[in-house]
Structures are given as structure tokens and as C-alpha cells.
Amino acid sequence: MKLHRRILDDLRTWKESTDRKPLLLRGARQTGKTWAVTEFGRTSYENVLRIDFMRDPQAKALFDGPLNPHSLIDNLKIYTSQNVAQQDTLIFFDEVQECPKALTALKYFCEEAREYHVIATGSYMGVSKHNNDSFPVGKVNMMTLHPLTFTEFLENTGQEQLSDMIRDGRFDSINAAFEPRLNDLLKTYMFTGGMPSAVVTRLAGGDWEQVREEQRSILDSYDLDFSKHAPARIIERIRLAWGAIPSQLAKEHRKFIYGVVRPGARAREFEESLMWLGDYGITSRIPCVSALKTPLAGYTDASAFKLFTVDVGLLGALADISASTILEGTNAFVEFKGSLAEQYVCQQLVSAGYSPYYWANPNGRAEIDFALEHQGLIYPIEVKSSTNVKAKSLRLAHDHFGTGKAIRFSLERFRQEDWVTNIALWGVDGFKAYLDSTR
């Protein structure tokens, strides 16, 4: 079966843009970059000229000489035995990190041949490193493909209207009769996650063990990539840090502790490994800030951070959490002391384009799960994984720093109070639209 991905709408907007540049689509492995561009090409162009540099390493030689785009197109036509029409052909460089000169060539397509429609896809790791070649800064449009958000998941389960209402931030328009359905679907999503192959497995009728097996396969492919791409001296530490994420999040205070990874470990031993995981695109590093003031980046404490994975389903697989633990009752929201719920919220916020932070006061008696900036205001966010929505830390932070209205994501339904707004956990993907509507 085919999934509906919102990135397809973004790609169509890119095609019609009067200021279109070559496009670089990045994302972690297994998020569906190749499928998305292939499907976009199939539905929006008469022809797709695709070069997969991983499967066809000989094609790299096409870029060994001068990177004149017109000469490159002549050679590409001969190499693939395909014609290239400026408006009707999509030129697709897949796995572009395997051919850095092809990435560099995007600069010259922008400067000298913008009439051609060119998309390159690549993993975070290869694109971010891009050693010994000039990255086409300012010469490409850039997009990032994340795992499916919860509202994308809803769309693919036939709940398009509810998905639209959430995505538009119209929480007060959602009748209470739909909330049990949304909570059940959210639990399903928290087990399945948003990796396309896991979602397809479930929607095609696969049972929970088949979904989990697909997630384990993704984790195995990541582990193979660790061996293939990482410097040999840090491979073991990468595996230790990656495997320790569930135990890090299970702590009462989820600041990353190097001693949890390995007894007696120091930051200097694992910092490069953590940076590698971030460059690979499968972790989100959430820095601690000393004050909820703008800009948040100016108040970060480099030594304190939380680490989340790219996907809530993969976190469950990494921790080997059973389906019954997540799907029965409200366990999905309290497992790991609520860390699955925090992982889910973090994932939705990152997909929405936010760079989240968190705040903890120096005496350790108060902590805010997330904080972010939106249109010049700071919003402190607390994730409550039960129906107990008392929020002493949230109130303390709001009053002390004079932030914008505080936000609480919980199992309670939408409710606005004088200083805090409660949004149901299933509504996180509509948070940005809600903020825009209240300005």
C-alpha cells in the first residue's frame, strides 16, 4: 500500500515556485526520501532521470570533470538513454552523499541552468560531512523528511477530517465523542511510530510482532551503518550511547549522564560519538537553558542536555517494550516515567521545525520538559503522562520569567486558563497552528 506523505505537497509547491533552486532533501535513513521523490516525479513529470549513486557507483565518474551543467546533462542523457526536457523531466540524484561532486554540482545548476528541475536526496551524515568539496550554500532549497507525524498517521488510517482539525489547531472544535478514538489511535502510533515501513506493515494488516520485527530490522540497518561509516575508534562508544538512551530517559531527571552509558565514563570519551549520532540523524539533542529568555540559544548549558531518538516506535523497539505495555490502559503514557510521551512530543515539535530546549533551576527542585520560541515569545511546555495535571514547576517558570502562556500536554482535553493552556497529547502536531491563531 502507498502512504500519503505531506512532503509531496511541499514538493509540488517547490516545482511551481518562481524562485525554484535545485532541491536537497535530507533525512535519516528509512524515512522514505527515495519513495517520496519517486512518487512526486511519477505524478508531476512526464519523465524521471534517476541516478542512484549507492547502487551505481560508476555514475560518479560523470562528475569527475568540469561541473558544467549542460555538459553534465548531455552525459546523463547518454548514460541513461533518456531524454531531458527542461520542464517535463525531473533529474533525481539519489544517495548524493556517495558522490560529493554531484552535491557540489547543484551550485552550478542554480547559477547556470535553473530551468532544469533537480532534486538530490541524502542522509544527514553524508551531507553534513561533505569533506573536501564545496557545499552549495545559498544555492539550493532544502527540505527535511521526518518520520510520519501523528496527523499524517491519522490521514493514512482514514481519519482525514480529524487530522485536518488537529493540524489546523482547532482543538475546541473536536467533539468529546472523538477523544477515546484519538487516544486509542495515539497509543497505536506510540507503538508503531512513524517510520514508513513500520506504518505500512501495520496498516496492511500486520500484527504487533510483525511491526516490531520491522522496527528491529531498521535498528539492525542503523547498526550496520555504524560499522560502515563511523571511525573505527568510536564504533563501540556509538553503540553504547545509542543503546543507553532508554535507560537515560527512564531516570527521574533525564539529563544525559555519561556514567549510565558506562560506569566512570567522562564527557570527553563520548562527545564525539554523540555528535556522530546527531549527524547521522537518529537522535535529537535537547539542550538545557539557565533562563527562559529570548534567544534561548544564548542561555544554554553545554554540559546539560537530554537525548531523544528520531522515532517513538524505534525507542520502544530499542527498549524492547511489549505491545501490551503500550496499548493497554494508559501505560503508553507512564512507561519510563512518562518518557515515551516526552519522546512523542519532542518528535512532533522537531517535525514542525522547532528547536526545543528544556529548563531546570539550579537547586534541582523544578524542571520544565521543553521550551521553545515562537514569534518572539518563549513558551514553557510540560508533558503530563497522566490525568494528574498539577504543574508547580510550570507555574514557577511562567511567573518567574514572565513567559508567554504556559502549555501543558496531557490526557485532559483542551482547556484555556488565565496562565496555562491544556492541549490533549494527540494535539501536539497542531500546536504551531494554534499559536498562530491566537496571536
Coordinates of C-alpha atoms in Angstrom, one line a residue:
M1 CA 0.0 0.0 0.0
K2 CA 1.0 3.6 -0.5
L3 CA 1.2 6.2 2.2
H4 CA 0.1 9.8 1.9
R5 CA 3.1 12.0 2.9
R6 CA 2.7 15.7 3.4
I7 CA 6.2 16.2 1.8
L8 CA 4.5 15.6 -1.6
D9 CA 2.6 18.8 -1.2
D10 CA 5.8 20.6 -0.3
L11 CA 7.5 19.2 -3.4
R12 CA 4.7 20.4 -5.7
T13 CA 5.0 23.9 -4.2
W14 CA 8.7 23.7 -4.9
K15 CA 8.0 22.8 -8.5
E16 CA 5.7 25.8 -9.0
S17 CA 8.0 28.3 -7.3
T18 CA 9.2 31.2 -9.4
D19 CA 12.4 31.2 -7.4
R20 CA 13.0 27.5 -7.6
K21 CA 16.5 26.3 -7.0
P22 CA 17.9 22.7 -7.0
L23 CA 16.4 20.9 -4.0
L24 CA 18.3 19.0 -1.4
L25 CA 16.0 16.6 0.6
R26 CA 17.7 15.3 3.7
G27 CA 16.6 12.9 6.4
A28 CA 17.5 9.9 8.5
R29 CA 17.7 6.6 6.8
Q30 CA 14.4 4.7 6.3
T31 CA 12.3 7.8 6.5
G32 CA 11.2 7.4 2.8
K33 CA 13.2 10.0 0.9
T34 CA 13.6 7.9 -2.3
W35 CA 10.0 6.9 -2.3
A36 CA 8.8 10.5 -1.8
V37 CA 10.8 11.8 -4.7
T38 CA 10.0 8.9 -7.0
E39 CA 6.3 9.3 -6.3
F40 CA 6.5 13.0 -6.8
G41 CA 8.2 12.5 -10.1
R42 CA 5.7 9.9 -11.2
T43 CA 2.7 12.1 -10.6
S44 CA 4.2 15.5 -11.6
Y45 CA 6.5 14.9 -14.5
E46 CA 6.5 13.0 -17.8
N47 CA 9.9 11.6 -17.1
V48 CA 12.3 11.0 -14.2
L49 CA 16.0 10.6 -14.8
R50 CA 17.3 9.0 -11.6
I51 CA 20.9 8.2 -10.7
D52 CA 21.4 6.1 -7.5
F53 CA 25.0 6.6 -6.5
M54 CA 24.9 3.8 -4.0
R55 CA 23.7 1.2 -6.4
D56 CA 25.5 2.6 -9.4
P57 CA 29.0 3.8 -8.2
Q58 CA 30.2 4.0 -11.8
A59 CA 27.9 7.0 -12.3
K60 CA 30.3 9.0 -10.1
A61 CA 32.7 9.3 -13.0
L62 CA 30.2 11.5 -14.8
F63 CA 31.2 14.3 -12.3
D64 CA 35.0 13.9 -12.4
G65 CA 35.5 16.6 -15.0
P66 CA 34.2 20.2 -15.1
L67 CA 30.8 20.6 -13.5
N68 CA 29.2 22.5 -16.4
P69 CA 25.5 21.6 -16.0
H70 CA 24.8 21.5 -19.8
S71 CA 27.7 19.1 -20.3
L72 CA 26.5 17.0 -17.4
I73 CA 23.0 16.8 -18.8
D74 CA 24.4 15.6 -22.2
N75 CA 26.4 12.9 -20.4
L76 CA 23.4 11.9 -18.2
K77 CA 21.2 11.5 -21.3
I78 CA 23.8 9.3 -22.9
Y79 CA 24.4 7.3 -19.7
T80 CA 20.7 6.6 -19.1
S81 CA 19.5 6.6 -22.7
Q82 CA 16.8 9.1 -21.6
N83 CA 15.8 12.5 -23.0
V84 CA 15.7 15.5 -20.7
A85 CA 13.1 18.1 -21.3
Q86 CA 13.5 21.2 -19.1
Q87 CA 10.0 21.4 -17.7
D88 CA 8.9 17.8 -18.1
T89 CA 11.9 15.9 -16.7
L90 CA 12.8 15.5 -13.0
I91 CA 16.6 15.0 -12.6
F92 CA 17.0 12.9 -9.4
F93 CA 20.3 12.3 -7.7
D94 CA 19.7 9.7 -5.1
E95 CA 22.1 8.9 -2.2
V96 CA 24.0 12.0 -3.2
Q97 CA 26.3 11.7 -0.2
E98 CA 28.1 8.9 -2.1
C99 CA 29.1 11.4 -4.8
P100 CA 30.1 14.7 -3.2
K101 CA 30.9 16.3 -6.6
A102 CA 27.2 15.8 -7.6
L103 CA 26.2 17.7 -4.5
T104 CA 28.7 20.5 -5.5
A105 CA 27.2 20.5 -9.0
L106 CA 23.9 21.7 -7.6
K107 CA 25.5 25.1 -7.2
Y108 CA 26.1 25.3 -11.0
F109 CA 22.7 24.1 -11.8
C110 CA 21.4 27.0 -9.7
E111 CA 23.7 29.6 -11.3
E112 CA 23.7 28.5 -14.9
A113 CA 20.7 26.1 -15.6
R114 CA 17.9 26.8 -13.1
E115 CA 15.4 25.9 -15.8
Y116 CA 16.1 22.3 -15.1
H117 CA 14.3 20.6 -12.2
V118 CA 16.9 18.9 -10.0
I119 CA 16.4 17.1 -6.7
A120 CA 19.1 15.4 -4.6
T121 CA 18.5 13.2 -1.6
G122 CA 21.0 12.3 1.0
S123 CA 21.4 11.1 4.6
Y124 CA 22.3 13.6 7.3
M125 CA 25.6 12.0 7.8
G126 CA 27.0 12.2 4.2
V127 CA 25.6 15.7 3.6
S128 CA 26.8 17.2 6.8
K129 CA 30.3 15.9 6.5
H130 CA 30.8 16.6 2.7
N131 CA 34.6 16.6 3.1
N132 CA 36.9 18.2 0.6
D133 CA 34.2 19.7 -1.6
S134 CA 32.3 22.9 -1.5
F135 CA 28.7 22.7 -0.1
P136 CA 26.4 24.8 -2.3
V137 CA 25.5 27.2 0.5
G138 CA 22.6 29.5 -0.6
K139 CA 22.3 27.7 -4.0
V140 CA 19.8 25.1 -3.0
N141 CA 16.4 24.8 -1.5
M142 CA 16.4 22.5 1.5
M143 CA 13.8 20.2 3.0
T144 CA 13.9 17.6 5.7
L145 CA 11.9 14.4 5.7
H146 CA 11.0 13.2 9.2
P147 CA 9.0 10.1 10.2
L148 CA 5.3 10.4 9.9
T149 CA 3.7 12.7 12.4
F150 CA 0.7 11.7 14.3
T151 CA -1.6 13.7 12.0
E152 CA 0.0 12.0 8.9
F153 CA -0.7 8.7 10.6
L154 CA -4.3 9.7 11.1
E155 CA -4.7 10.6 7.5
N156 CA -3.4 7.1 6.5
T157 CA -5.9 5.4 8.8
G158 CA -8.9 7.1 7.2
Q159 CA -9.2 9.9 9.8
E160 CA -8.6 12.8 7.4
Q161 CA -11.1 15.2 8.9
L162 CA -9.8 14.7 12.5
S163 CA -6.3 15.1 11.2
D164 CA -7.2 18.4 9.5
M165 CA -8.8 19.8 12.6
I166 CA -5.8 18.9 14.7
R167 CA -3.3 20.2 12.2
D168 CA -5.2 23.5 11.9
G169 CA -5.1 23.9 15.7
R170 CA -8.9 23.8 16.0
F171 CA -8.9 21.8 19.3
D172 CA -12.1 23.4 20.6
S173 CA -13.9 22.2 17.5
I174 CA -13.2 18.5 18.2
N175 CA -16.2 16.9 20.0
A176 CA -15.6 14.9 23.1
A177 CA -17.1 11.9 21.4
F178 CA -14.0 11.6 19.3
E179 CA -11.5 11.7 22.1
P180 CA -11.5 7.9 23.0
R181 CA -10.8 7.2 19.3
L182 CA -8.0 9.7 19.2
N183 CA -6.4 8.3 22.4
D184 CA -6.6 4.7 21.1
L185 CA -5.0 5.8 17.8
L186 CA -2.3 7.7 19.7
K187 CA -1.4 4.6 21.6
T188 CA -1.2 2.7 18.3
Y189 CA 1.0 5.4 16.9
M190 CA 3.2 5.3 20.0
F191 CA 3.9 1.6 19.4
T192 CA 4.1 1.8 15.6
G193 CA 5.9 5.1 15.4
G194 CA 6.3 7.0 12.1
M195 CA 8.9 5.0 10.2
P196 CA 7.1 4.3 6.8
S197 CA 7.9 0.6 6.7
A198 CA 6.5 0.0 10.2
V199 CA 3.4 2.1 9.4
V200 CA 2.8 0.2 6.2
T201 CA 3.2 -3.1 7.9
R202 CA 0.6 -2.2 10.5
L203 CA -1.9 -0.7 8.0
A204 CA -1.6 -3.7 5.7
G205 CA -2.8 -5.9 8.5
G206 CA 0.4 -6.9 10.2
D207 CA 0.2 -7.9 13.8
W208 CA 2.2 -6.2 16.6
E209 CA 5.1 -8.6 16.4
Q210 CA 5.4 -8.0 12.7
V211 CA 5.6 -4.3 13.3
R212 CA 8.2 -4.8 16.0
E213 CA 10.2 -7.0 13.7
E214 CA 10.2 -4.3 11.1
Q215 CA 11.4 -1.8 13.6
R216 CA 14.2 -4.2 14.7
S217 CA 15.2 -4.5 11.1
I218 CA 15.6 -0.7 10.9
L219 CA 17.7 -0.8 14.1
D220 CA 19.8 -3.5 12.6
S221 CA 20.4 -1.4 9.5
Y222 CA 21.5 1.5 11.7
D223 CA 23.9 -0.8 13.5
L224 CA 25.4 -1.9 10.2
D225 CA 25.8 1.8 9.2
F226 CA 27.7 2.4 12.4
S227 CA 30.3 -0.1 11.3
K228 CA 30.3 1.1 7.7
H229 CA 30.5 4.9 8.2
A230 CA 31.8 5.7 11.7
P231 CA 35.5 6.0 12.5
A232 CA 36.6 2.6 13.9
R233 CA 37.9 4.2 17.2
I234 CA 34.3 5.3 18.2
I235 CA 32.1 2.5 16.9
E236 CA 31.8 0.8 20.3
R237 CA 31.0 4.0 22.0
I238 CA 28.4 4.9 19.4
R239 CA 26.7 1.6 20.1
L240 CA 26.9 2.1 23.9
A241 CA 25.5 5.6 23.7
W242 CA 22.7 4.6 21.3
G243 CA 21.7 1.6 23.4
A244 CA 21.7 3.6 26.6
I245 CA 19.0 6.1 25.5
P246 CA 16.1 4.1 27.1
S247 CA 17.9 3.9 30.4
Q248 CA 18.8 7.6 30.2
L249 CA 15.1 8.6 29.7
A250 CA 13.9 6.2 32.5
K251 CA 15.7 8.4 35.1
E252 CA 13.7 10.8 37.2
H253 CA 15.8 13.6 35.9
R254 CA 16.6 12.9 32.3
K255 CA 19.8 14.9 31.9
F256 CA 22.2 12.7 30.0
I257 CA 24.6 11.1 32.4
Y258 CA 27.7 9.6 30.9
G259 CA 28.1 7.2 33.8
V260 CA 24.8 5.5 32.7
V261 CA 26.4 4.7 29.4
R262 CA 29.5 3.1 31.0
P263 CA 30.5 3.3 34.7
G264 CA 33.1 6.0 35.3
A265 CA 32.7 7.4 31.7
R266 CA 33.5 11.1 31.1
A267 CA 32.1 13.5 28.6
R268 CA 35.3 13.7 26.5
E269 CA 35.1 9.9 25.9
F270 CA 31.6 10.0 24.4
E271 CA 31.1 13.5 23.0
E272 CA 32.3 12.6 19.5
S273 CA 30.1 9.5 19.5
L274 CA 27.0 11.6 20.4
M275 CA 27.8 14.2 17.7
W276 CA 28.1 11.3 15.2
L277 CA 24.6 10.0 16.2
G278 CA 23.3 13.5 15.7
D279 CA 24.9 13.9 12.3
Y280 CA 23.5 10.5 11.3
G281 CA 20.1 12.0 12.1
I282 CA 18.7 9.5 14.6
T283 CA 19.0 11.5 17.8
S284 CA 17.6 14.9 18.9
R285 CA 19.8 16.7 21.4
I286 CA 17.7 19.0 23.7
P287 CA 20.0 21.5 25.5
C288 CA 19.3 22.8 29.0
V289 CA 18.9 26.6 29.4
S290 CA 19.5 28.6 32.5
A291 CA 16.8 31.1 31.8
L292 CA 13.6 31.2 29.8
K293 CA 14.5 34.3 27.9
T294 CA 15.0 35.1 24.2
P295 CA 17.0 34.0 22.5
L296 CA 17.0 30.6 24.2
A297 CA 20.2 29.6 22.4
G298 CA 22.0 32.4 24.4
Y299 CA 21.3 30.7 27.7
T300 CA 22.3 27.1 27.0
D301 CA 24.4 25.0 29.4
A302 CA 26.7 22.9 27.1
S303 CA 27.2 20.2 29.8
A304 CA 23.5 19.5 30.3
F305 CA 21.1 18.0 27.7
K306 CA 18.5 15.3 27.0
L307 CA 18.8 12.9 24.2
F308 CA 15.8 11.5 22.3
T309 CA 15.6 9.2 19.3
V310 CA 14.2 10.0 15.9
D311 CA 11.1 8.0 16.4
V312 CA 8.9 6.8 19.3
G313 CA 8.4 3.4 17.7
L314 CA 12.1 2.9 17.4
L315 CA 12.6 3.9 21.1
G316 CA 10.0 1.2 22.1
A317 CA 11.9 -1.3 20.0
L318 CA 15.3 -0.2 21.4
A319 CA 13.9 -0.8 24.9
D320 CA 12.0 -4.0 23.9
I321 CA 8.7 -2.7 25.3
S322 CA 5.9 -5.1 24.7
A323 CA 2.8 -4.2 22.7
S324 CA 0.5 -4.8 25.7
T325 CA 2.5 -2.4 27.9
I326 CA 1.9 0.4 25.4
L327 CA -1.6 -0.5 24.1
E328 CA -3.5 -1.4 27.3
G329 CA -4.9 1.3 29.5
T330 CA -2.7 4.4 29.9
N331 CA 0.6 2.5 30.2
A332 CA 1.9 4.1 27.0
F333 CA 1.9 7.5 28.8
V334 CA 3.5 6.4 32.0
E335 CA 6.1 3.9 30.8
F336 CA 9.7 5.0 31.5
K337 CA 8.2 7.6 34.0
G338 CA 6.5 9.2 31.0
S339 CA 9.5 9.2 28.7
L340 CA 7.6 7.7 25.8
A341 CA 5.1 10.6 26.0
E342 CA 8.1 13.1 26.1
Q343 CA 9.7 11.3 23.1
Y344 CA 6.4 11.6 21.2
V345 CA 6.1 15.3 22.0
C346 CA 9.7 16.0 21.1
Q347 CA 9.3 14.2 17.8
Q348 CA 6.2 16.2 16.8
L349 CA 7.9 19.5 17.7
V350 CA 11.0 18.7 15.8
S351 CA 9.0 17.7 12.7
A352 CA 7.2 21.1 13.0
G353 CA 10.5 22.8 12.6
Y354 CA 11.1 23.8 16.2
S355 CA 14.4 23.5 18.1
P356 CA 13.3 22.6 21.6
Y357 CA 15.2 23.3 24.8
Y358 CA 14.4 22.4 28.5
W359 CA 14.9 24.4 31.7
A360 CA 16.0 23.3 35.2
N361 CA 16.6 25.6 38.1
P362 CA 20.0 25.4 39.8
N363 CA 18.7 23.8 43.0
G364 CA 17.1 21.0 41.0
R365 CA 13.7 21.4 42.5
A366 CA 11.9 22.5 39.3
E367 CA 12.2 21.4 35.7
I368 CA 10.3 22.2 32.5
D369 CA 10.2 19.4 29.9
F370 CA 10.5 21.7 26.9
A371 CA 10.8 25.3 26.0
L372 CA 10.7 26.9 22.6
E373 CA 10.5 30.3 20.8
H374 CA 7.6 31.2 18.6
Q375 CA 7.3 34.7 17.0
G376 CA 9.4 36.3 19.7
L377 CA 7.8 34.7 22.7
I378 CA 9.0 31.9 24.9
Y379 CA 6.6 29.1 25.7
P380 CA 7.4 26.7 28.6
I381 CA 5.9 23.2 28.0
E382 CA 5.2 20.4 30.4
V383 CA 4.2 16.9 29.3
K384 CA 1.9 15.2 31.8
S385 CA 1.6 11.5 31.2
S386 CA -1.4 11.0 33.5
T387 CA -4.6 12.8 34.4
N388 CA -2.8 14.5 37.3
V389 CA -2.2 17.9 35.7
K390 CA -0.8 19.8 38.7
A391 CA 2.1 21.9 37.3
K392 CA 4.1 23.5 40.1
S393 CA 7.3 23.8 38.0
L394 CA 5.4 25.1 35.1
R395 CA 3.7 27.8 37.2
L396 CA 7.0 28.7 38.8
A397 CA 8.8 29.1 35.5
H398 CA 5.9 31.1 33.9
D399 CA 5.7 33.5 36.9
H400 CA 9.5 33.9 37.4
F401 CA 10.4 34.6 33.8
G402 CA 7.2 36.2 32.6
T403 CA 6.9 34.0 29.6
G404 CA 4.1 33.6 27.1
K405 CA 1.2 31.5 28.2
A406 CA 2.4 28.1 29.5
I407 CA 1.5 24.9 27.6
R408 CA 0.6 21.6 29.2
F409 CA 0.2 18.5 27.0
S410 CA -1.7 15.8 28.9
L411 CA -4.5 13.3 28.8
E412 CA -7.0 16.0 29.6
R413 CA -9.0 17.7 26.9
F414 CA -8.4 21.2 25.5
R415 CA -8.8 23.9 28.2
Q416 CA -7.6 27.5 28.4
E417 CA -6.9 29.1 31.8
D418 CA -5.5 32.5 32.6
W419 CA -1.9 31.5 32.6
V420 CA -1.8 28.0 31.0
T421 CA -3.4 26.2 28.1
N422 CA -4.0 22.4 28.3
I423 CA -3.8 20.6 24.9
A424 CA -4.5 16.9 24.6
L425 CA -1.4 14.8 23.7
W426 CA -3.0 13.9 20.4
G427 CA -3.0 17.6 19.5
V428 CA 0.8 18.3 19.6
D429 CA 1.0 18.4 15.8
G430 CA -1.4 21.3 15.7
F431 CA 0.4 23.3 18.3
K432 CA 2.1 25.7 15.9
A433 CA -1.1 26.5 14.1
Y434 CA -2.9 27.0 17.4
L435 CA -0.2 29.6 18.5
D436 CA -0.6 31.4 15.1
S437 CA -4.3 31.5 15.5
T438 CA -4.1 33.1 19.0
R439 CA -1.7 35.9 18.0

